[in-house]
Backbone as numpy.savetxt, mean C-alpha at the origin, in Angstrom:
# Nx Ny Nz CAx CAy CAz Cx Cy Cz
9.02 -19.51 1.32 8.20 -18.30 1.32 9.05 -17.04 1.32
10.17 -17.06 2.04 10.99 -15.86 2.15 11.42 -15.33 0.79
11.88 -16.24 -0.09 12.32 -15.81 -1.42 11.16 -15.20 -2.20
9.99 -15.83 -2.11 8.82 -15.32 -2.85 8.46 -13.91 -2.40
8.65 -13.62 -1.13 8.28 -12.31 -0.61 9.20 -11.20 -1.08
10.26 -11.56 -1.76 11.13 -10.54 -2.34 10.72 -10.21 -3.78
9.72 -10.92 -4.32 9.24 -10.60 -5.67 8.74 -9.17 -5.70
9.04 -8.47 -6.80 8.73 -7.04 -6.83 8.20 -6.61 -8.19
7.60 -5.42 -8.19 7.25 -4.72 -9.41 8.25 -3.57 -9.57
8.56 -3.23 -10.80 9.45 -2.10 -11.06 8.63 -0.84 -11.26
8.86 0.15 -10.41 8.15 1.42 -10.54 8.70 2.21 -11.72
8.02 3.29 -12.08 8.38 4.05 -13.28 9.79 4.62 -13.24
10.34 4.80 -12.04 11.70 5.34 -11.93 12.76 4.25 -11.76
12.34 2.98 -11.90 13.28 1.87 -11.80 13.42 1.27 -10.42
12.80 1.86 -9.41 12.86 1.32 -8.05 11.99 0.06 -7.97
12.52 -0.94 -7.27 11.78 -2.19 -7.10 10.93 -2.12 -5.83
9.63 -2.33 -5.98 8.70 -2.33 -4.86 8.15 -3.73 -4.66
8.30 -4.31 -3.47 7.76 -5.66 -3.25 6.28 -5.75 -3.60
5.90 -6.88 -4.18 4.51 -7.09 -4.56 3.59 -7.23 -3.34
4.18 -7.66 -2.25 3.40 -8.03 -1.07 4.04 -7.39 0.16
3.20 -6.86 1.06 3.75 -6.26 2.26 2.76 -6.28 3.40
3.13 -5.62 4.48 2.29 -5.54 5.68 1.78 -4.13 5.87
0.47 -3.97 6.02 -0.11 -2.69 6.39 -0.33 -2.66 7.90
-0.13 -1.49 8.52 -0.27 -1.40 9.98 -1.32 -0.37 10.40
-2.33 -0.18 9.57 -3.45 0.70 9.92 -4.13 0.21 11.20
-4.41 1.14 12.12 -5.10 0.85 13.38 -4.33 -0.14 14.26
-3.03 -0.22 14.10 -2.22 -1.05 14.99 -1.56 -0.12 16.02
-1.76 -0.40 17.29 -1.19 0.45 18.34 0.33 0.48 18.22
0.91 1.58 18.65 2.34 1.80 18.46 3.19 0.67 19.04
2.88 0.25 20.28 3.69 -0.81 20.89 3.48 -2.14 20.19
2.27 -2.38 19.72 1.98 -3.62 18.98 2.65 -3.60 17.61
2.73 -2.41 17.01 3.37 -2.28 15.71 4.82 -2.75 15.76
5.51 -2.42 16.84 6.92 -2.81 16.95 7.08 -4.32 16.87
6.30 -5.06 17.66 6.44 -6.52 17.67 5.89 -7.14 16.38
4.84 -6.55 15.83 4.24 -7.08 14.60 5.18 -6.90 13.41
5.75 -5.71 13.29 6.69 -5.44 12.19 7.91 -6.33 12.31
8.43 -6.48 13.51 9.58 -7.36 13.70 9.24 -8.79 13.29
8.08 -9.29 13.74 7.68 -10.66 13.40 7.49 -10.82 11.90
6.90 -9.81 11.25 6.68 -9.88 9.81 7.99 -9.96 9.05
8.93 -9.11 9.43 10.22 -9.11 8.74 10.95 -10.43 8.97
10.87 -10.93 10.18 11.51 -12.22 10.47 10.84 -13.36 9.71
9.55 -13.18 9.34 8.84 -14.18 8.55 9.10 -14.05 7.06
9.85 -13.00 6.68 10.22 -12.84 5.28 9.66 -11.61 4.60
8.75 -10.89 5.26 8.22 -9.66 4.67 9.35 -8.65 4.47
9.25 -7.90 3.39 10.26 -6.87 3.13 9.63 -5.50 2.90
8.30 -5.41 2.92 7.62 -4.14 2.70 6.68 -3.85 3.87
6.81 -2.65 4.44 6.00 -2.23 5.58 5.35 -0.89 5.24
4.03 -0.81 5.41 3.28 0.39 5.06 2.66 1.02 6.30
3.16 2.22 6.66 2.63 2.96 7.79 2.18 4.33 7.31
1.83 5.22 8.25 1.41 6.57 7.92 1.45 7.41 9.19
1.64 8.71 9.02 1.62 9.60 10.18 0.29 9.46 10.93
-0.81 9.34 10.18 -2.13 9.27 10.79 -2.33 7.99 11.60
-1.55 6.96 11.34 -1.70 5.71 12.08 -1.12 5.83 13.49
-0.30 6.85 13.71 0.34 7.09 15.01 1.14 5.87 15.49
1.79 5.22 14.54 2.64 4.08 14.93 3.97 4.07 14.17
4.40 5.25 13.72 5.70 5.32 13.04 6.84 4.99 14.00
6.71 5.39 15.26 7.76 5.07 16.25 7.89 3.55 16.38
6.76 2.88 16.57 6.78 1.43 16.71 7.23 0.73 15.44
6.81 1.25 14.29 7.23 0.67 13.02 8.75 0.73 12.88
9.32 1.89 13.16 10.78 2.03 13.08 11.49 1.12 14.06
10.93 0.99 15.26 11.53 0.11 16.27 11.51 -1.34 15.80
10.39 -1.74 15.19 10.29 -3.11 14.69 11.29 -3.40 13.59
11.48 -2.41 12.71 12.47 -2.56 11.64 13.86 -2.76 12.24
14.22 -1.94 13.20 15.57 -2.05 13.79 15.74 -3.37 14.55
14.68 -3.79 15.25 14.76 -5.02 16.04 14.87 -6.26 15.17
14.41 -6.15 13.92 14.44 -7.33 13.04 15.85 -7.76 12.68
16.77 -6.82 12.72 18.16 -7.14 12.36 18.42 -7.17 10.87
17.39 -6.96 10.05 17.58 -6.92 8.60 18.07 -5.53 8.21
19.08 -5.47 7.37 19.66 -4.18 7.01 18.62 -3.34 6.27
18.70 -2.03 6.52 17.68 -1.10 6.03 17.48 -1.17 4.52
18.56 -1.31 3.76 18.40 -1.26 2.31 17.78 -2.53 1.72
17.50 -3.50 2.56 16.80 -4.70 2.12 15.29 -4.59 2.34
14.85 -3.46 2.91 13.45 -3.27 3.25 12.84 -2.12 2.44
11.53 -2.12 2.36 10.79 -1.07 1.64 9.78 -0.49 2.61
10.02 0.74 3.04 9.18 1.38 4.05 8.39 2.53 3.42
7.09 2.50 3.61 6.19 3.53 3.09 5.56 4.29 4.25
5.45 5.62 4.11 4.63 6.40 5.03 3.87 7.46 4.23
3.04 8.24 4.93 2.12 9.14 4.22 1.99 10.48 4.94
1.73 11.52 4.14 1.47 12.86 4.67 -0.01 12.99 4.98
-0.32 13.33 6.23 -1.73 13.42 6.63 -2.35 14.73 6.15
-3.67 14.73 6.10 -4.43 15.84 5.54 -4.14 17.18 6.22
-4.08 17.19 7.53 -3.87 18.44 8.27 -2.49 19.03 8.01
-1.57 18.23 7.51 -0.20 18.68 7.26 0.04 19.07 5.81
-1.00 18.98 4.98 -0.79 19.26 3.56 -0.54 20.75 3.31
0.16 21.01 2.18 0.68 22.33 1.88 2.19 22.17 1.72
2.85 23.14 1.17 4.27 22.97 0.84 5.16 22.89 2.09
5.24 23.98 2.84 6.12 24.01 4.01 5.69 23.02 5.08
4.39 22.91 5.28 3.89 22.00 6.32 4.17 20.54 5.96
4.15 20.23 4.68 4.49 18.86 4.26 5.96 18.56 4.52
6.83 19.51 4.21 8.26 19.30 4.47 8.51 19.06 5.95
7.84 19.85 6.79 8.00 19.68 8.24 7.43 18.34 8.71
6.27 17.97 8.17 5.64 16.71 8.56 6.48 15.52 8.13
7.08 15.63 6.96 7.92 14.53 6.48 9.13 14.35 7.39
9.75 15.45 7.79 10.89 15.35 8.70 10.47 14.74 10.03
9.27 15.10 10.50 8.76 14.51 11.75 8.59 13.00 11.60
8.14 12.55 10.43 8.00 11.12 10.18 9.35 10.42 10.20
10.34 11.04 9.54 11.69 10.46 9.57 12.20 10.35 10.99
11.96 11.39 11.78 12.44 11.38 13.18 11.77 10.26 13.98
10.48 10.08 13.78 9.77 9.01 14.51 10.24 7.63 14.06
10.44 7.48 12.77 10.90 6.20 12.23 12.38 5.95 12.57
13.08 7.02 12.90 14.54 7.00 13.09 15.23 6.47 11.83
14.86 7.10 10.71 15.42 6.73 9.41 15.89 7.99 8.69
16.85 7.81 7.79 17.35 8.93 6.99 16.52 9.13 5.72
15.78 8.11 5.35 14.96 8.17 4.14 13.84 7.15 4.25
12.82 7.30 3.41 11.81 6.26 3.24 11.88 5.80 1.78
11.32 4.66 1.54 11.31 4.15 0.16 10.17 4.75 -0.65
9.09 5.09 0.05 7.93 5.67 -0.63 7.19 6.60 0.32
6.89 7.80 -0.15 6.07 8.74 0.60 4.84 9.07 -0.25
3.66 9.03 0.38 2.41 9.24 -0.32 1.64 10.42 0.26
0.86 11.10 -0.58 -0.16 12.03 -0.10 -1.35 11.16 0.32
-1.75 11.24 1.58 -2.71 10.27 2.10 -4.10 10.39 1.46
-4.60 11.64 1.30 -5.90 11.88 0.68 -5.82 13.14 -0.17
-6.62 13.21 -1.23 -6.58 14.38 -2.13 -7.33 15.58 -1.55
-6.67 16.30 -0.63 -7.31 17.46 -0.01 -7.39 18.60 -1.03
-8.60 19.01 -1.33 -8.83 20.03 -2.35 -8.11 21.33 -2.02
-7.43 21.89 -3.03 -6.73 23.15 -2.85 -5.37 23.01 -2.19
-5.01 21.79 -1.78 -3.72 21.60 -1.09 -2.82 20.55 -1.72
-3.43 19.57 -2.41 -2.59 18.44 -2.82 -1.53 18.81 -3.85
-1.74 19.88 -4.62 -0.70 20.28 -5.58 0.53 20.84 -4.87
0.32 21.67 -3.86 1.45 22.18 -3.08 2.14 21.05 -2.32
1.33 20.13 -1.84 1.90 18.96 -1.15 2.77 18.17 -2.11
2.29 18.01 -3.33 3.06 17.25 -4.33 4.37 17.94 -4.67
4.36 19.28 -4.76 5.62 20.00 -4.99 6.63 19.72 -3.89
6.15 19.60 -2.67 7.04 19.28 -1.55 7.59 17.87 -1.69
6.73 16.94 -2.13 7.21 15.57 -2.34 8.24 15.50 -3.46
8.05 16.31 -4.50 9.05 16.36 -5.57 10.39 16.85 -5.03
10.36 17.82 -4.12 11.60 18.31 -3.50 12.24 17.22 -2.64
11.43 16.55 -1.85 11.93 15.45 -1.02 12.59 14.38 -1.88
11.95 14.07 -3.00 12.48 13.07 -3.93 13.80 13.54 -4.54
13.86 14.80 -4.94 15.07 15.33 -5.56 16.25 15.34 -4.60
15.94 15.41 -3.31 16.99 15.42 -2.29 17.39 14.01 -1.84
16.73 13.00 -2.41 17.08 11.62 -2.09 16.54 11.13 -0.75
15.58 11.84 -0.18 15.03 11.43 1.11 13.86 10.46 0.96
13.41 10.28 -0.27 12.41 9.26 -0.60 12.81 8.66 -1.94
12.82 7.35 -2.02 13.24 6.68 -3.25 12.13 6.72 -4.30
10.89 6.93 -3.85 9.76 7.05 -4.78 8.68 7.89 -4.09
7.84 8.52 -4.90 6.75 9.35 -4.38 5.46 8.98 -5.07
4.36 9.14 -4.34 3.07 8.77 -4.92 1.92 9.37 -4.15
0.74 8.85 -4.42 -0.48 9.36 -3.82 -1.31 8.19 -3.31
-2.35 8.54 -2.57 -3.26 7.53 -2.04 -4.69 8.08 -2.15
-5.60 7.23 -2.53 -7.01 7.59 -2.62 -7.31 8.64 -3.69
-6.48 8.71 -4.71 -6.72 9.64 -5.81 -7.56 8.97 -6.89
-8.62 9.65 -7.31 -9.44 9.21 -8.42 -8.82 9.73 -9.72
-9.41 9.34 -10.85 -8.86 9.75 -12.14 -8.77 11.27 -12.25
-9.82 11.97 -11.87 -9.80 13.43 -12.03 -8.75 14.09 -11.14
-8.49 13.52 -9.96 -7.42 14.04 -9.11 -6.06 13.84 -9.79
-5.87 12.66 -10.35 -4.60 12.35 -11.01 -4.38 13.25 -12.23
-5.42 13.42 -13.03 -5.31 14.28 -14.21 -4.93 15.70 -13.81
-5.57 16.20 -12.76 -5.31 17.55 -12.28 -3.87 17.68 -11.77
-3.40 16.66 -11.07 -2.05 16.70 -10.50 -0.99 16.59 -11.60
-1.19 15.65 -12.50 -0.21 15.41 -13.55 -0.04 16.63 -14.46
-1.14 17.32 -14.69 -1.15 18.48 -15.57 -0.14 19.55 -15.16
0.08 19.70 -13.86 0.94 20.78 -13.38 2.17 20.29 -12.63
2.52 19.02 -12.81 3.64 18.45 -12.04 4.82 18.10 -12.93
5.99 18.08 -12.33 7.19 17.65 -13.04 7.28 16.13 -13.07
6.77 15.49 -12.02 6.88 14.04 -11.87 5.49 13.44 -11.77
5.24 12.39 -12.53 3.99 11.64 -12.43 4.08 10.73 -11.20
3.05 10.66 -10.37 3.10 9.75 -9.22 3.49 8.34 -9.64
4.30 7.71 -8.83 4.76 6.36 -9.14 3.82 5.29 -8.60
3.03 5.68 -7.61 2.12 4.74 -6.94 0.81 5.46 -6.62
-0.29 4.74 -6.68 -1.58 5.22 -6.17 -2.16 4.11 -5.31
-2.23 4.35 -4.01 -2.75 3.35 -3.07 -4.22 3.64 -2.80
-5.07 2.68 -3.12 -6.52 2.88 -3.01 -7.19 1.65 -2.42
-8.44 1.84 -1.98 -9.23 0.69 -1.58 -9.50 -0.15 -2.84
-9.14 -1.42 -2.76 -9.24 -2.28 -3.95 -9.43 -3.72 -3.49
-10.49 -4.33 -3.97 -10.80 -5.71 -3.60 -11.89 -6.23 -4.55
-12.29 -7.49 -4.44 -13.25 -8.03 -5.40 -14.60 -7.32 -5.44
-14.97 -6.61 -4.37 -16.24 -5.88 -4.38 -16.06 -4.44 -4.83
-14.81 -4.04 -5.07 -14.51 -2.68 -5.53 -13.29 -2.75 -6.45
-13.53 -3.13 -7.70 -12.42 -3.40 -8.62 -11.86 -2.16 -9.30
-12.60 -1.05 -9.30 -12.10 0.22 -9.83 -11.40 0.05 -11.18
-12.08 -0.59 -12.11 -11.48 -0.95 -13.40 -10.97 0.27 -14.16
-11.76 1.33 -14.23 -11.34 2.52 -14.99 -10.11 3.18 -14.35
-10.11 3.27 -13.04 -8.97 3.86 -12.34 -7.72 3.02 -12.54
-7.87 1.71 -12.43 -6.73 0.82 -12.63 -6.17 0.97 -14.05
-7.06 1.04 -15.02 -6.64 1.19 -16.42 -5.90 2.51 -16.62
-6.43 3.58 -16.03 -5.77 4.90 -16.14 -4.36 4.83 -15.54
-4.25 4.21 -14.38 -2.94 4.11 -13.73 -1.96 3.29 -14.58
-2.44 2.22 -15.17 -1.58 1.42 -16.03 -1.09 2.23 -17.24
-1.99 3.02 -17.81 -1.63 3.84 -18.97 -0.56 4.87 -18.64
-0.54 5.32 -17.38 0.41 6.35 -16.96 1.56 5.78 -16.12
1.69 4.46 -16.14 2.78 3.78 -15.42 2.76 4.12 -13.94
1.56 4.18 -13.38 1.37 4.37 -11.94 0.97 3.02 -11.34
1.74 2.53 -10.39 1.47 1.21 -9.82 0.36 1.31 -8.77
-0.70 0.53 -8.95 -1.79 0.51 -8.00 -1.42 -0.37 -6.80
-1.75 0.12 -5.61 -1.58 -0.65 -4.38 -2.94 -0.76 -3.70
-3.24 -1.94 -3.19 -4.55 -2.19 -2.57 -4.49 -2.06 -1.06
-5.29 -1.10 -0.53 -5.50 -1.12 0.92 -6.84 -1.77 1.22
-6.95 -2.34 2.41 -8.13 -3.17 2.77 -8.41 -4.22 1.70
-7.37 -4.94 1.23 -7.61 -5.94 0.18 -8.52 -7.06 0.65
-8.59 -7.29 1.96 -9.42 -8.37 2.48 -10.79 -7.87 2.94
-11.18 -6.70 2.45 -12.54 -6.18 2.65 -12.92 -6.10 4.12
-11.89 -5.80 4.94 -12.09 -5.68 6.39 -12.80 -6.91 6.96
-12.41 -8.08 6.40 -12.92 -9.35 6.91 -14.20 -9.83 6.28
-14.74 -9.09 5.34 -16.00 -9.49 4.69 -15.72 -10.46 3.54
-15.27 -11.64 3.91 -14.80 -12.62 2.92 -15.77 -13.78 2.71
-16.95 -13.67 3.29 -17.91 -14.77 3.22 -18.65 -14.77 1.89
-17.90 -15.07 0.84 -18.45 -15.12 -0.51 -18.25 -16.54 -1.04
-19.31 -17.22 -1.44 -19.20 -18.62 -1.86 -18.13 -18.88 -2.92
-18.00 -17.98 -3.88 -17.01 -18.19 -4.94 -15.60 -18.27 -4.38
-15.28 -17.42 -3.43 -13.93 -17.43 -2.85 -13.67 -18.75 -2.12
-14.68 -19.24 -1.41 -14.54 -20.52 -0.71 -14.37 -21.66 -1.70
-15.13 -21.60 -2.78 -15.09 -22.66 -3.81 -13.71 -22.71 -4.47
-13.20 -21.56 -4.86 -11.88 -21.53 -5.50 -10.80 -21.91 -4.50
-10.95 -21.44 -3.26 -9.97 -21.78 -2.23 -9.90 -23.28 -1.99
-11.05 -23.94 -1.98 -11.08 -25.39 -1.75 -10.31 -26.14 -2.83
-10.37 -25.64 -4.05 -9.67 -26.27 -5.17 -8.16 -26.29 -4.94
-7.64 -25.20 -4.36 -6.19 -25.06 -4.19 -5.71 -25.31 -2.76
-6.65 -25.61 -1.87 -6.27 -25.78 -0.47 -5.88 -24.47 0.17
-6.58 -23.40 -0.22 -6.27 -22.06 0.27 -7.52 -21.42 0.88
-7.30 -20.44 1.73 -8.41 -19.72 2.35 -8.95 -18.66 1.39
-10.17 -18.16 1.63 -10.68 -17.06 0.82 -9.73 -15.85 0.82
-9.12 -15.57 1.95 -8.17 -14.46 2.02 -6.99 -14.68 1.08
-6.46 -15.88 1.07 -5.33 -16.18 0.19 -5.72 -16.08 -1.28
-6.94 -16.49 -1.59 -7.42 -16.38 -2.97 -7.47 -14.92 -3.40
-8.00 -14.05 -2.52 -8.09 -12.63 -2.86 -6.71 -12.01 -3.04
-5.79 -12.34 -2.17 -4.45 -11.77 -2.26 -3.74 -12.25 -3.53
-3.98 -13.48 -3.91 -3.41 -14.00 -5.16 -4.03 -13.28 -6.36
-5.32 -13.00 -6.27 -6.04 -12.25 -7.31 -5.42 -10.86 -7.48
-5.10 -10.21 -6.37 -4.42 -8.91 -6.45 -3.16 -9.00 -7.30
-2.32 -9.97 -6.96 -1.03 -10.09 -7.66 -1.24 -10.42 -9.14
-2.24 -11.23 -9.43 -2.53 -11.56 -10.84 -2.89 -10.30 -11.62
-3.50 -9.33 -10.93 -3.90 -8.08 -11.57 -2.75 -7.07 -11.65
-1.59 -7.44 -11.14 -0.47 -6.51 -11.15 -0.55 -5.45 -10.07
-1.30 -5.75 -9.02 -1.53 -4.80 -7.94 -0.70 -5.19 -6.72
-0.03 -4.21 -6.11 0.66 -4.44 -4.84 -0.39 -4.64 -3.76
-0.19 -5.58 -2.86 -1.17 -5.81 -1.81 -0.52 -5.79 -0.44
-1.19 -5.13 0.53 -0.59 -4.92 1.86 -1.61 -5.25 2.95
-2.00 -6.53 3.09 -2.97 -6.89 4.13 -2.44 -6.61 5.53
-3.37 -6.26 6.41 -3.01 -5.98 7.79 -3.37 -7.16 8.68
-2.49 -7.51 9.58 -2.81 -8.46 10.64 -1.80 -8.26 11.76
-2.21 -8.57 12.98 -1.27 -8.55 14.10 -1.08 -9.96 14.67
-1.69 -10.94 14.01 -1.62 -12.33 14.47 -0.47 -13.04 13.77
0.51 -13.54 14.52 1.68 -14.19 13.89 1.32 -15.27 12.88
0.33 -16.11 13.20 -0.03 -17.19 12.27 -0.62 -16.63 10.98
-1.35 -15.52 11.09 -1.92 -14.90 9.90 -0.86 -14.22 9.05
0.19 -13.71 9.70 1.30 -13.14 8.94 1.84 -14.17 7.96
2.00 -15.38 8.46 2.53 -16.47 7.63 1.49 -16.91 6.61
0.24 -17.07 7.05 -0.82 -17.54 6.15 -1.06 -16.57 5.00
-1.15 -15.28 5.32 -1.40 -14.29 4.27 -0.33 -14.32 3.19
0.89 -14.55 3.61 2.01 -14.52 2.66 2.17 -15.82 1.89
1.43 -16.85 2.26 1.59 -18.16 1.62 0.71 -18.24 0.37
1.04 -17.37 -0.59 0.21 -17.27 -1.81 1.05 -17.37 -3.08
2.27 -17.80 -2.93 3.17 -17.83 -4.08 3.35 -19.23 -4.68
2.55 -20.18 -4.18 2.70 -21.56 -4.67 1.50 -22.02 -5.47
0.66 -21.06 -5.90 -0.46 -21.44 -6.77 -0.79 -20.27 -7.68
-1.46 -20.57 -8.78 -1.87 -19.55 -9.75 -3.35 -19.71 -10.04
-4.06 -18.61 -10.12 -5.46 -18.64 -10.53 -5.54 -18.71 -12.05
-6.57 -19.37 -12.56 -6.77 -19.38 -14.01 -7.38 -18.04 -14.43
-7.29 -17.74 -15.71 -7.90 -16.50 -16.22 -9.40 -16.50 -15.96
-10.03 -17.66 -16.07 -11.46 -17.75 -15.81 -11.78 -17.43 -14.36
-10.96 -17.95 -13.44 -11.18 -17.68 -12.01 -10.97 -16.20 -11.68
-9.95 -15.61 -12.30 -9.71 -14.18 -12.10 -10.91 -13.37 -12.57
-11.46 -13.74 -13.72 -12.63 -13.04 -14.26 -13.85 -13.23 -13.36
-14.01 -14.42 -12.82 -15.14 -14.69 -11.92 -15.04 -13.84 -10.65
-13.84 -13.74 -10.11 -13.64 -12.93 -8.89 -13.88 -11.46 -9.21
-13.38 -11.01 -10.34 -13.58 -9.61 -10.73 -15.06 -9.29 -10.93
-15.82 -10.28 -11.36 -17.25 -10.08 -11.61 -18.06 -9.93 -10.32
-17.42 -10.15 -9.17 -18.09 -9.93 -7.89 -18.27 -8.44 -7.60
-17.64 -7.60 -8.39 -17.65 -6.16 -8.14 -19.06 -5.60 -7.92
-19.18 -4.80 -6.85 -20.44 -4.09 -6.57 -20.17 -2.59 -6.39
-18.95 -2.18 -6.68 -18.52 -0.80 -6.41 -18.80 -0.44 -4.94
-18.53 -1.41 -4.09 -18.84 -1.26 -2.66 -17.59 -0.88 -1.86
-17.68 0.23 -1.17 -16.58 0.68 -0.32 -16.81 0.30 1.14
-15.73 -0.07 1.81 -15.77 -0.25 3.25 -15.11 0.94 3.95
-14.38 1.73 3.18 -13.75 2.94 3.69 -14.37 4.18 3.07
-13.82 5.36 3.37 -14.38 6.62 2.87 -14.28 6.76 1.36
-15.15 7.57 0.81 -15.16 7.90 -0.60 -14.20 9.07 -0.86
-13.22 8.90 -1.72 -12.25 9.97 -2.00 -12.87 11.26 -2.55
-14.08 11.16 -3.06 -14.76 12.35 -3.55 -15.69 12.97 -2.51
-15.74 12.37 -1.34 -16.67 12.86 -0.31 -16.16 12.49 1.07
-15.10 13.16 1.49 -14.56 12.93 2.85 -14.35 14.30 3.49
-14.39 14.33 4.80 -14.29 15.62 5.49 -13.34 15.56 6.68
-12.21 14.94 6.48 -11.21 14.86 7.55 -9.85 15.24 7.03
């Protein structure tokens, strides 16, 4: 499993981003430290945190405790909405580095498309990137119109767009747009916040001796999407990552995609107020 977890996609700037990683949304800071350490020891090489998660300190501690050298890992964090703007983003990014106790991150994202601010925030990310403090820059929760607006006035096209993505929310048009612009899609809440009780997933899982969760995560990778499921349970860390020894057929992928209901479990990027 360890070797498989090093499989990566090449971002538009040539940086290799692991296909599979650990998300730490809603993980308490002290729990994040032990969870991140356990994940890395289990073979994970990508860790996704954010300022808003309030666990960057624990995430950094877990990375250091793992004993794996920093350049073998891929660490992502995000600029929160209240910190958006040019100068405030630069200050917030430095605060994230200080909490992580790192000199750089592998990927920094704009967490949400705050109207009237995300362009200035993006200019700050371009500066951070030019200074080598982030190996890649991107966005999160951006719809097509947000991306078009940003790209129109930017020097750099986002390398990543992290969005809610799962069989009930396939976002086909957004995914296609990102592919056309060489923006790598990353799935947050890929396991639908536990809403996996769908007969098709169980049926396909039984064929391969896999759980519905493993089927969904394999479906993500088949679609060329980075996936970052969250768990704090050691056994689930291992189970979630055990998806590199089977392949879904094209028919099965199409069947899973056909489950789409355009159903969100998280906020709508066009209608949020935080």
